[in-house]
Short mmCIF file of C-alpha atoms in Angstrom, two decimals:
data_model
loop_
_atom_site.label_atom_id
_atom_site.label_comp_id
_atom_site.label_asym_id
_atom_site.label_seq_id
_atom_site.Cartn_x
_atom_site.Cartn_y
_atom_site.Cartn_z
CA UNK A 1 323.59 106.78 98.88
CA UNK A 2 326.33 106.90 101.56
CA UNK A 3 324.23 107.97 103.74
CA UNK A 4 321.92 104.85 103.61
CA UNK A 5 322.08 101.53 105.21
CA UNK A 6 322.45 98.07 104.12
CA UNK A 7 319.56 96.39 105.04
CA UNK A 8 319.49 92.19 106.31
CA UNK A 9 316.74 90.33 104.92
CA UNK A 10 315.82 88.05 107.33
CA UNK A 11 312.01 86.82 105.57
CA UNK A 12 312.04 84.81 103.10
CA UNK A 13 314.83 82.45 105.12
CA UNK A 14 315.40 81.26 101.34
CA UNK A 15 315.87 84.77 99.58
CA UNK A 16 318.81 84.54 96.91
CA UNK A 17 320.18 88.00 98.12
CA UNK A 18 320.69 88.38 102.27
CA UNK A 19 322.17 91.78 102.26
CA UNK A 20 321.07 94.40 100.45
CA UNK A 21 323.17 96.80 100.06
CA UNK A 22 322.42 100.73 98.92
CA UNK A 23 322.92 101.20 95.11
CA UNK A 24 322.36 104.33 93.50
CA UNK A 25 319.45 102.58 90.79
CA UNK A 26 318.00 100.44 94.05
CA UNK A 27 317.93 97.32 91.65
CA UNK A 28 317.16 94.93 94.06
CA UNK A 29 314.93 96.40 96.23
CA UNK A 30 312.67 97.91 93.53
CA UNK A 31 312.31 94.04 92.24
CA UNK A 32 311.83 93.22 96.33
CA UNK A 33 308.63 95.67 96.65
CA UNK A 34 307.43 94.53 92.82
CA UNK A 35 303.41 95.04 93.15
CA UNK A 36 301.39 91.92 94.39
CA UNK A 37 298.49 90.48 93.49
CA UNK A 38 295.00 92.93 93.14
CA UNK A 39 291.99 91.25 92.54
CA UNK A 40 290.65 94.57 91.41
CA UNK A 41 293.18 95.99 88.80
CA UNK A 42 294.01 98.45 91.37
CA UNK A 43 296.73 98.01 93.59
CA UNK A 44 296.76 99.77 97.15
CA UNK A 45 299.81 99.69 99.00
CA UNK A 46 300.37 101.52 102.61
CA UNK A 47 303.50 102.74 103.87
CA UNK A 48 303.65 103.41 107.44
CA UNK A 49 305.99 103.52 110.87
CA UNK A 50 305.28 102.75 114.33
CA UNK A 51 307.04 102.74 117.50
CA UNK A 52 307.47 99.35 119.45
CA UNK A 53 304.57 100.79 121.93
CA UNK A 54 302.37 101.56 119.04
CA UNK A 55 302.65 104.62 118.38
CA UNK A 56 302.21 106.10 115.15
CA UNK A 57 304.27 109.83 115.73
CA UNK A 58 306.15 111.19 118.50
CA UNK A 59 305.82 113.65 120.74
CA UNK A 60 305.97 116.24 117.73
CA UNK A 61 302.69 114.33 116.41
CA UNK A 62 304.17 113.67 112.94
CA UNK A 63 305.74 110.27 111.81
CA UNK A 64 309.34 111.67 111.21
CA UNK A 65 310.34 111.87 114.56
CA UNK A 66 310.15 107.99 114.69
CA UNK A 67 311.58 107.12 111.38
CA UNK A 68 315.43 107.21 110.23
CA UNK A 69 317.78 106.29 106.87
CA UNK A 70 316.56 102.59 106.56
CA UNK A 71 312.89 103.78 106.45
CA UNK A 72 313.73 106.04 104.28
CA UNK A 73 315.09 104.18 101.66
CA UNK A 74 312.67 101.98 101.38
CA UNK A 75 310.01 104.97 101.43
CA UNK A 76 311.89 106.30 98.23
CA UNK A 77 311.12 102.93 96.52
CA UNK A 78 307.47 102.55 97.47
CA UNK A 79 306.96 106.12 96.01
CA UNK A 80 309.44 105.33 92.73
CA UNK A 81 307.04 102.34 92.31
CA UNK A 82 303.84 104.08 92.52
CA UNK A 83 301.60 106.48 90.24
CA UNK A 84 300.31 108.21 93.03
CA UNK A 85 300.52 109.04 96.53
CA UNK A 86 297.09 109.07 98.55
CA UNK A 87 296.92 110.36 101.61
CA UNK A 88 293.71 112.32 103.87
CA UNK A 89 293.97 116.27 103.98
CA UNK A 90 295.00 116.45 108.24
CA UNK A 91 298.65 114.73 107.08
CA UNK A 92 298.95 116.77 104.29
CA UNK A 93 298.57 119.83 106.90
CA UNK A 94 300.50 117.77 109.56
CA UNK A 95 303.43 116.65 107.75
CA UNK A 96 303.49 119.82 105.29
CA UNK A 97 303.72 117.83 102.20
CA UNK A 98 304.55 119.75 99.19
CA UNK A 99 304.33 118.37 95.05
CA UNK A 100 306.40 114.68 94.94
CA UNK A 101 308.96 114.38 93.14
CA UNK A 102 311.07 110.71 92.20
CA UNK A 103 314.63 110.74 92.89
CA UNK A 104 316.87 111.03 89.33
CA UNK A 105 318.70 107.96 90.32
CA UNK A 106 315.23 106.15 90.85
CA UNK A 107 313.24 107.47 87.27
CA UNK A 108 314.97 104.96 84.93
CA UNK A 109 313.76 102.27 86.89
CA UNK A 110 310.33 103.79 87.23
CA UNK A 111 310.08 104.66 83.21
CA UNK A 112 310.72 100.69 82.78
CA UNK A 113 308.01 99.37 84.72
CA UNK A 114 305.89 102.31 83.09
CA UNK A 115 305.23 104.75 85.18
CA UNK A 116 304.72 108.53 84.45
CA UNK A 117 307.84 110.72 84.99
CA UNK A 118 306.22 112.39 87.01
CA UNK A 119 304.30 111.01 90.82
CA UNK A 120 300.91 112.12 91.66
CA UNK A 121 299.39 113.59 95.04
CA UNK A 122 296.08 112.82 95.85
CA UNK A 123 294.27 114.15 98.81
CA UNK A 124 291.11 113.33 100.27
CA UNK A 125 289.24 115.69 102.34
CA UNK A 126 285.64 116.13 103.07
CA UNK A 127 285.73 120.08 103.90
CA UNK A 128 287.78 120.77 100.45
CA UNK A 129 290.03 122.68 103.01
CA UNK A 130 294.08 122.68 102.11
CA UNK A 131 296.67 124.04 103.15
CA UNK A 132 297.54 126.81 100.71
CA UNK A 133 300.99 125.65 99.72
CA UNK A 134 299.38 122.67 97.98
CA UNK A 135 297.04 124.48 96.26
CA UNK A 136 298.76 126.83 94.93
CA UNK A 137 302.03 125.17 93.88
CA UNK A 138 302.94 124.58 90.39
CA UNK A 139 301.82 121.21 90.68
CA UNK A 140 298.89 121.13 92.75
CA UNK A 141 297.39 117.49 94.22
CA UNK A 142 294.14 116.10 92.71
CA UNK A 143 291.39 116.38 95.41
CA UNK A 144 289.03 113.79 96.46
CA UNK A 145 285.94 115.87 97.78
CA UNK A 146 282.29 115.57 98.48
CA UNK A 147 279.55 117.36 96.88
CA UNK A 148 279.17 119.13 100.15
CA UNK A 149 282.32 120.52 100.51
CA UNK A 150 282.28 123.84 101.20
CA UNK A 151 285.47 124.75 99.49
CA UNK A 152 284.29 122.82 96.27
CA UNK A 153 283.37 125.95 94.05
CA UNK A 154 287.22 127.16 94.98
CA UNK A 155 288.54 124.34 94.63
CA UNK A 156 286.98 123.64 91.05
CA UNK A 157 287.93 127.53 90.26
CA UNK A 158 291.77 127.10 91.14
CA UNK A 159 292.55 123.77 90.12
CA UNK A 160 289.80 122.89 86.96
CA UNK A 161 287.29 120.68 87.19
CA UNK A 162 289.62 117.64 85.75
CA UNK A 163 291.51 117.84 89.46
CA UNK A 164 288.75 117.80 91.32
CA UNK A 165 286.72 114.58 92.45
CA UNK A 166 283.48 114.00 93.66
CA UNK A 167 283.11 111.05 95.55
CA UNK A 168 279.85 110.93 97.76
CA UNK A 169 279.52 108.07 100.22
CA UNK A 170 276.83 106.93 101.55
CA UNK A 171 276.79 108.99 104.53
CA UNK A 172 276.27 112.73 104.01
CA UNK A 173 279.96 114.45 103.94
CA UNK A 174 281.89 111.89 103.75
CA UNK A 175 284.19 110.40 100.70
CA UNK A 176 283.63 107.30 99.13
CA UNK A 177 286.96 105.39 98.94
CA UNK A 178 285.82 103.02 96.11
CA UNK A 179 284.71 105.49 93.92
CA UNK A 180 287.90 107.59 94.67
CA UNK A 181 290.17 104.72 93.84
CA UNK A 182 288.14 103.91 90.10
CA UNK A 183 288.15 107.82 89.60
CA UNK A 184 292.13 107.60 90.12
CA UNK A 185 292.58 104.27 87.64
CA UNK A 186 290.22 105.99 85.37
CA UNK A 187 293.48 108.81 85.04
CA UNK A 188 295.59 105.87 84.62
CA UNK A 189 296.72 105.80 88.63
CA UNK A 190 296.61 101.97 89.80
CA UNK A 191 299.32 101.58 91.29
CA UNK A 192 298.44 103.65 95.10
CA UNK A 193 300.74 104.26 97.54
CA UNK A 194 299.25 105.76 100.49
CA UNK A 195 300.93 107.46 103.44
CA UNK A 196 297.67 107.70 105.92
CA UNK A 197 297.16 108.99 107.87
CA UNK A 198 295.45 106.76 110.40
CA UNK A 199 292.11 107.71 109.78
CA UNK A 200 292.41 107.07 105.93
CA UNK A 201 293.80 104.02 106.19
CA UNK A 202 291.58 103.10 108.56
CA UNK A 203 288.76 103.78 106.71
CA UNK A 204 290.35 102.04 103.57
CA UNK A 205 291.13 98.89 105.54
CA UNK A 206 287.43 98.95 106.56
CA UNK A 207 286.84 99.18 102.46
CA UNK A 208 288.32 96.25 102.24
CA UNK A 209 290.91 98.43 99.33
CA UNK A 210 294.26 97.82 101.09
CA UNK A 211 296.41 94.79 99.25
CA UNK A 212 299.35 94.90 101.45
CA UNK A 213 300.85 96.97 104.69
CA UNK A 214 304.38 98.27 104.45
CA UNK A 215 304.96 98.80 108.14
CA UNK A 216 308.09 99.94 109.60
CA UNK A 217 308.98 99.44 113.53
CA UNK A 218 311.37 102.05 115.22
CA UNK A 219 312.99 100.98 118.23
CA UNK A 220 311.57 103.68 120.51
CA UNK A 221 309.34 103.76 122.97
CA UNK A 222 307.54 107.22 123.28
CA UNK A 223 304.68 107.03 125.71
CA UNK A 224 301.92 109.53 125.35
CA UNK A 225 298.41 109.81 123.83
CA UNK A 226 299.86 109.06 120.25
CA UNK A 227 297.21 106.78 117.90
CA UNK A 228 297.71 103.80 116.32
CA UNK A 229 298.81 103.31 112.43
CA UNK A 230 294.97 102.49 111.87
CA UNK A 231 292.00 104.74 113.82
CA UNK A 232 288.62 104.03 113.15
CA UNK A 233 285.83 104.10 116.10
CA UNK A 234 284.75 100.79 115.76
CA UNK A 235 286.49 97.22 115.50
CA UNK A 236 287.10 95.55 112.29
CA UNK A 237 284.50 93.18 111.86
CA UNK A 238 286.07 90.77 110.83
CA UNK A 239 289.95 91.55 111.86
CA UNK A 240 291.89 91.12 108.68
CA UNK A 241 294.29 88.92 108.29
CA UNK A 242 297.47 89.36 106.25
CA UNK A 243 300.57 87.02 105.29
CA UNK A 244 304.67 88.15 105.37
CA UNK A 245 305.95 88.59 102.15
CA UNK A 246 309.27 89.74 103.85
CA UNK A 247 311.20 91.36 107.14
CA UNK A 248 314.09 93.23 106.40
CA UNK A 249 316.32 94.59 109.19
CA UNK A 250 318.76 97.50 109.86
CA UNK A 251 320.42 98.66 113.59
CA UNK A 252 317.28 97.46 115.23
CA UNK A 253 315.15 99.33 112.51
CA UNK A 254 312.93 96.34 111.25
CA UNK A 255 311.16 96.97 107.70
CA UNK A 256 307.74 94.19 107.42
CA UNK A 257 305.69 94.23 103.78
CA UNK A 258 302.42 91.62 104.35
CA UNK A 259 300.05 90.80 101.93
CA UNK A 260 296.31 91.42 103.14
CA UNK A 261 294.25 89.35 102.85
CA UNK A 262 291.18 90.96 100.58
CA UNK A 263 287.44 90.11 102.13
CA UNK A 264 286.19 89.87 98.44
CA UNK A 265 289.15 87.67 97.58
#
Protein backbone atom coordinates (compact mmCIF):
# COMPACT_ATOMS: atom_id res chain seq x y z
CA UNK A 1 0.00 0.00 0.00
CA UNK A 2 3.08 2.29 0.03
CA UNK A 3 2.80 2.79 -3.13
CA UNK A 4 -0.72 4.43 -2.95
CA UNK A 5 -1.86 7.86 -2.17
CA UNK A 6 -3.83 9.47 0.44
CA UNK A 7 -6.65 10.81 -1.09
CA UNK A 8 -8.56 14.55 0.18
CA UNK A 9 -12.15 14.36 0.23
CA UNK A 10 -13.28 17.49 -0.67
CA UNK A 11 -17.46 16.44 -1.37
CA UNK A 12 -19.38 16.03 1.14
CA UNK A 13 -17.85 19.53 2.82
CA UNK A 14 -19.36 17.70 6.06
CA UNK A 15 -17.68 14.14 5.68
CA UNK A 16 -16.47 12.84 9.23
CA UNK A 17 -13.11 11.60 7.64
CA UNK A 18 -11.10 14.40 5.27
CA UNK A 19 -8.12 12.34 4.50
CA UNK A 20 -8.15 9.09 3.62
CA UNK A 21 -5.37 7.52 3.97
CA UNK A 22 -4.18 3.92 2.25
CA UNK A 23 -4.84 0.95 4.63
CA UNK A 24 -4.11 -2.41 3.70
CA UNK A 25 -8.23 -3.65 4.39
CA UNK A 26 -9.39 -0.09 2.58
CA UNK A 27 -11.96 0.28 5.54
CA UNK A 28 -13.03 3.51 4.78
CA UNK A 29 -13.20 3.72 1.35
CA UNK A 30 -15.02 0.39 0.82
CA UNK A 31 -17.85 2.02 3.30
CA UNK A 32 -17.27 5.44 0.93
CA UNK A 33 -18.27 3.50 -2.47
CA UNK A 34 -21.12 1.33 -0.34
CA UNK A 35 -23.81 0.57 -3.30
CA UNK A 36 -26.63 3.24 -3.76
CA UNK A 37 -29.94 3.11 -4.31
CA UNK A 38 -31.40 0.64 -7.49
CA UNK A 39 -34.82 0.87 -8.17
CA UNK A 40 -34.42 -2.41 -9.97
CA UNK A 41 -32.60 -4.84 -7.52
CA UNK A 42 -29.75 -4.52 -9.78
CA UNK A 43 -27.15 -2.19 -9.20
CA UNK A 44 -24.95 -0.81 -12.20
CA UNK A 45 -22.03 1.06 -11.39
CA UNK A 46 -19.36 2.51 -14.13
CA UNK A 47 -15.87 3.09 -13.54
CA UNK A 48 -14.18 5.23 -15.93
CA UNK A 49 -11.15 8.00 -16.61
CA UNK A 50 -10.93 10.90 -18.76
CA UNK A 51 -8.50 13.46 -19.57
CA UNK A 52 -9.36 17.23 -18.80
CA UNK A 53 -9.95 17.57 -22.83
CA UNK A 54 -12.20 14.62 -22.83
CA UNK A 55 -10.54 12.13 -23.78
CA UNK A 56 -11.17 8.73 -22.83
CA UNK A 57 -7.36 6.95 -23.74
CA UNK A 58 -4.23 8.33 -24.92
CA UNK A 59 -2.38 8.23 -27.70
CA UNK A 60 -1.88 4.34 -27.07
CA UNK A 61 -5.89 4.15 -27.37
CA UNK A 62 -6.29 2.34 -24.02
CA UNK A 63 -7.33 4.07 -20.68
CA UNK A 64 -4.02 3.27 -18.76
CA UNK A 65 -2.00 5.71 -20.26
CA UNK A 66 -4.22 8.39 -18.54
CA UNK A 67 -4.74 6.83 -15.22
CA UNK A 68 -2.13 6.56 -12.16
CA UNK A 69 -1.98 5.15 -8.20
CA UNK A 70 -5.04 7.22 -6.95
CA UNK A 71 -7.24 5.75 -9.76
CA UNK A 72 -6.10 2.80 -9.04
CA UNK A 73 -6.97 2.39 -5.69
CA UNK A 74 -10.12 3.29 -5.94
CA UNK A 75 -10.51 0.87 -9.11
CA UNK A 76 -9.44 -2.02 -6.66
CA UNK A 77 -12.45 -1.10 -4.44
CA UNK A 78 -15.13 -0.74 -7.10
CA UNK A 79 -14.07 -4.30 -8.30
CA UNK A 80 -13.73 -5.72 -4.38
CA UNK A 81 -17.33 -4.39 -4.14
CA UNK A 82 -18.76 -5.92 -7.13
CA UNK A 83 -19.95 -9.55 -8.33
CA UNK A 84 -19.04 -8.92 -11.68
CA UNK A 85 -17.23 -6.93 -14.08
CA UNK A 86 -19.14 -6.05 -17.46
CA UNK A 87 -17.53 -4.74 -20.05
CA UNK A 88 -18.13 -4.95 -24.40
CA UNK A 89 -15.75 -7.50 -26.25
CA UNK A 90 -13.40 -4.40 -28.27
CA UNK A 91 -11.95 -3.48 -24.44
CA UNK A 92 -11.56 -6.82 -23.58
CA UNK A 93 -9.28 -7.07 -26.91
CA UNK A 94 -8.02 -3.45 -26.30
CA UNK A 95 -7.01 -3.53 -22.82
CA UNK A 96 -6.08 -7.43 -22.87
CA UNK A 97 -8.04 -8.27 -19.87
CA UNK A 98 -7.39 -11.60 -18.48
CA UNK A 99 -9.73 -13.68 -15.43
CA UNK A 100 -10.19 -10.94 -12.24
CA UNK A 101 -9.01 -11.62 -9.41
CA UNK A 102 -9.72 -9.47 -5.72
CA UNK A 103 -6.74 -8.43 -3.92
CA UNK A 104 -6.09 -10.82 -0.52
CA UNK A 105 -6.03 -7.74 1.54
CA UNK A 106 -9.49 -6.70 -0.04
CA UNK A 107 -11.51 -10.48 0.22
CA UNK A 108 -12.35 -10.19 3.97
CA UNK A 109 -14.08 -7.16 3.36
CA UNK A 110 -15.76 -8.49 0.26
CA UNK A 111 -16.85 -12.01 2.10
CA UNK A 112 -18.68 -9.54 4.73
CA UNK A 113 -20.81 -7.68 2.52
CA UNK A 114 -21.38 -11.18 0.73
CA UNK A 115 -19.84 -11.43 -2.15
CA UNK A 116 -18.42 -14.60 -3.90
CA UNK A 117 -14.65 -15.19 -3.37
CA UNK A 118 -14.29 -15.12 -6.43
CA UNK A 119 -15.21 -11.75 -9.25
CA UNK A 120 -16.91 -12.44 -12.42
CA UNK A 121 -16.12 -11.25 -16.14
CA UNK A 122 -18.79 -10.69 -18.31
CA UNK A 123 -18.44 -9.74 -21.89
CA UNK A 124 -20.81 -8.64 -24.33
CA UNK A 125 -20.24 -9.05 -27.92
CA UNK A 126 -22.51 -9.40 -30.83
CA UNK A 127 -20.00 -11.45 -33.23
CA UNK A 128 -19.24 -14.07 -30.21
CA UNK A 129 -15.59 -13.17 -31.30
CA UNK A 130 -12.80 -13.16 -28.23
CA UNK A 131 -9.72 -12.92 -27.92
CA UNK A 132 -8.39 -16.40 -27.27
CA UNK A 133 -6.71 -15.78 -23.95
CA UNK A 134 -10.16 -15.28 -22.42
CA UNK A 135 -11.56 -18.11 -23.74
CA UNK A 136 -9.41 -20.38 -23.03
CA UNK A 137 -8.18 -19.49 -19.53
CA UNK A 138 -8.99 -21.45 -16.56
CA UNK A 139 -11.59 -19.15 -15.76
CA UNK A 140 -13.17 -18.07 -18.80
CA UNK A 141 -15.80 -14.80 -18.82
CA UNK A 142 -19.56 -15.47 -19.25
CA UNK A 143 -20.59 -14.15 -22.74
CA UNK A 144 -23.45 -12.04 -23.56
CA UNK A 145 -24.23 -12.98 -27.31
CA UNK A 146 -26.94 -12.86 -29.86
CA UNK A 147 -28.61 -15.66 -31.49
CA UNK A 148 -26.82 -14.57 -34.58
CA UNK A 149 -23.53 -14.74 -33.52
CA UNK A 150 -21.52 -16.49 -35.61
CA UNK A 151 -19.16 -17.83 -33.04
CA UNK A 152 -22.21 -19.03 -30.87
CA UNK A 153 -21.97 -22.89 -31.65
CA UNK A 154 -18.04 -22.42 -30.42
CA UNK A 155 -18.69 -20.55 -27.99
CA UNK A 156 -21.49 -22.91 -26.44
CA UNK A 157 -18.91 -25.95 -27.30
CA UNK A 158 -15.91 -24.41 -25.23
CA UNK A 159 -17.48 -22.77 -22.47
CA UNK A 160 -21.14 -24.89 -21.84
CA UNK A 161 -24.19 -23.64 -22.45
CA UNK A 162 -24.56 -22.24 -18.62
CA UNK A 163 -21.74 -19.40 -19.79
CA UNK A 164 -23.23 -18.48 -22.61
CA UNK A 165 -26.16 -15.82 -22.96
CA UNK A 166 -28.53 -15.07 -25.43
CA UNK A 167 -29.79 -11.78 -25.34
CA UNK A 168 -31.59 -10.64 -28.65
CA UNK A 169 -32.56 -6.99 -28.92
CA UNK A 170 -34.79 -5.69 -30.85
CA UNK A 171 -32.67 -4.95 -33.69
CA UNK A 172 -31.21 -7.93 -35.55
CA UNK A 173 -27.48 -8.55 -34.06
CA UNK A 174 -27.46 -6.65 -31.47
CA UNK A 175 -27.55 -7.46 -27.46
CA UNK A 176 -30.21 -6.59 -25.32
CA UNK A 177 -28.77 -4.90 -22.18
CA UNK A 178 -31.90 -5.52 -20.01
CA UNK A 179 -32.15 -8.93 -20.60
CA UNK A 180 -28.31 -9.30 -20.11
CA UNK A 181 -28.42 -7.61 -16.77
CA UNK A 182 -31.69 -10.07 -15.37
CA UNK A 183 -29.73 -13.07 -17.00
CA UNK A 184 -26.62 -11.91 -14.72
CA UNK A 185 -28.94 -11.36 -11.29
CA UNK A 186 -30.58 -14.54 -12.25
CA UNK A 187 -26.67 -16.16 -11.41
CA UNK A 188 -26.79 -14.14 -8.38
CA UNK A 189 -24.60 -11.03 -10.06
CA UNK A 190 -26.37 -7.61 -8.95
CA UNK A 191 -24.01 -5.85 -7.97
CA UNK A 192 -22.25 -4.64 -11.84
CA UNK A 193 -19.32 -2.93 -12.18
CA UNK A 194 -18.63 -2.06 -15.64
CA UNK A 195 -15.41 -0.82 -17.22
CA UNK A 196 -16.92 0.28 -20.88
CA UNK A 197 -15.94 0.73 -23.01
CA UNK A 198 -17.61 3.78 -24.50
CA UNK A 199 -19.86 2.15 -26.67
CA UNK A 200 -21.29 -0.14 -23.84
CA UNK A 201 -21.80 2.34 -21.62
CA UNK A 202 -23.20 4.31 -23.99
CA UNK A 203 -25.61 2.07 -24.96
CA UNK A 204 -26.42 1.24 -21.20
CA UNK A 205 -26.87 4.91 -20.35
CA UNK A 206 -29.32 5.01 -23.31
CA UNK A 207 -31.04 1.81 -21.31
CA UNK A 208 -31.58 3.87 -18.80
CA UNK A 209 -29.41 0.72 -16.51
CA UNK A 210 -26.58 2.93 -15.18
CA UNK A 211 -27.22 4.01 -11.23
CA UNK A 212 -24.15 5.99 -10.78
CA UNK A 213 -20.77 7.16 -12.83
CA UNK A 214 -17.44 6.67 -11.12
CA UNK A 215 -15.44 9.06 -13.26
CA UNK A 216 -11.93 9.85 -12.75
CA UNK A 217 -10.18 13.16 -14.33
CA UNK A 218 -6.35 12.98 -15.15
CA UNK A 219 -4.66 16.14 -15.44
CA UNK A 220 -3.50 15.72 -19.04
CA UNK A 221 -4.31 17.08 -21.95
CA UNK A 222 -3.70 14.68 -24.98
CA UNK A 223 -5.17 16.09 -28.13
CA UNK A 224 -6.03 13.70 -30.88
CA UNK A 225 -9.09 11.85 -32.29
CA UNK A 226 -9.61 10.02 -28.84
CA UNK A 227 -13.68 9.44 -27.95
CA UNK A 228 -15.46 10.41 -25.20
CA UNK A 229 -16.22 8.11 -21.92
CA UNK A 230 -19.80 7.64 -23.57
CA UNK A 231 -20.18 7.05 -27.72
CA UNK A 232 -23.38 6.51 -29.06
CA UNK A 233 -24.47 8.13 -32.63
CA UNK A 234 -27.22 9.95 -31.46
CA UNK A 235 -27.92 12.46 -28.44
CA UNK A 236 -29.46 11.38 -25.30
CA UNK A 237 -32.89 12.25 -25.48
CA UNK A 238 -33.36 13.39 -22.68
CA UNK A 239 -29.61 14.22 -21.27
CA UNK A 240 -29.46 12.54 -17.93
CA UNK A 241 -28.95 14.13 -15.11
CA UNK A 242 -26.97 12.88 -12.11
CA UNK A 243 -26.21 14.27 -8.43
CA UNK A 244 -22.42 14.22 -6.48
CA UNK A 245 -22.31 11.81 -3.96
CA UNK A 246 -18.56 12.80 -3.49
CA UNK A 247 -15.07 14.38 -5.08
CA UNK A 248 -12.09 13.04 -3.75
CA UNK A 249 -8.69 14.49 -4.72
CA UNK A 250 -5.01 13.39 -5.05
CA UNK A 251 -1.83 15.55 -6.85
CA UNK A 252 -4.33 17.05 -9.20
CA UNK A 253 -5.87 13.48 -9.81
CA UNK A 254 -9.62 14.24 -8.95
CA UNK A 255 -11.85 10.98 -8.22
CA UNK A 256 -16.08 12.10 -8.80
CA UNK A 257 -18.87 9.13 -7.91
CA UNK A 258 -22.60 10.78 -9.00
CA UNK A 259 -25.69 9.21 -8.59
CA UNK A 260 -27.80 9.06 -11.97
CA UNK A 261 -30.60 9.93 -12.05
CA UNK A 262 -32.85 6.71 -13.39
CA UNK A 263 -35.64 7.79 -16.24
CA UNK A 264 -38.00 5.11 -14.67
CA UNK A 265 -37.22 6.45 -11.21
Amino acid sequence: MADLPALDVLVPLDAPVRLLAPRSDEAELMALFADGPSTTGIHVRANMVSALDGAATGADRVSGSINGPADLRVFRVLRALADVVLIGAGTARAECYTPLDVPPELRAARSARGRADDLELAVVTASGELPASLIESERPPLVLTTSSAPALGALRDRLGPDRVVVADGGAPGTVDHRTALAALADRGLRHVLTEGGPMLLGQLVDADLVDELCLTWSPQLVGGPAGRVTHVPAWFSPPRELTLAHLLHSDGVLLGRWQVVRLGA
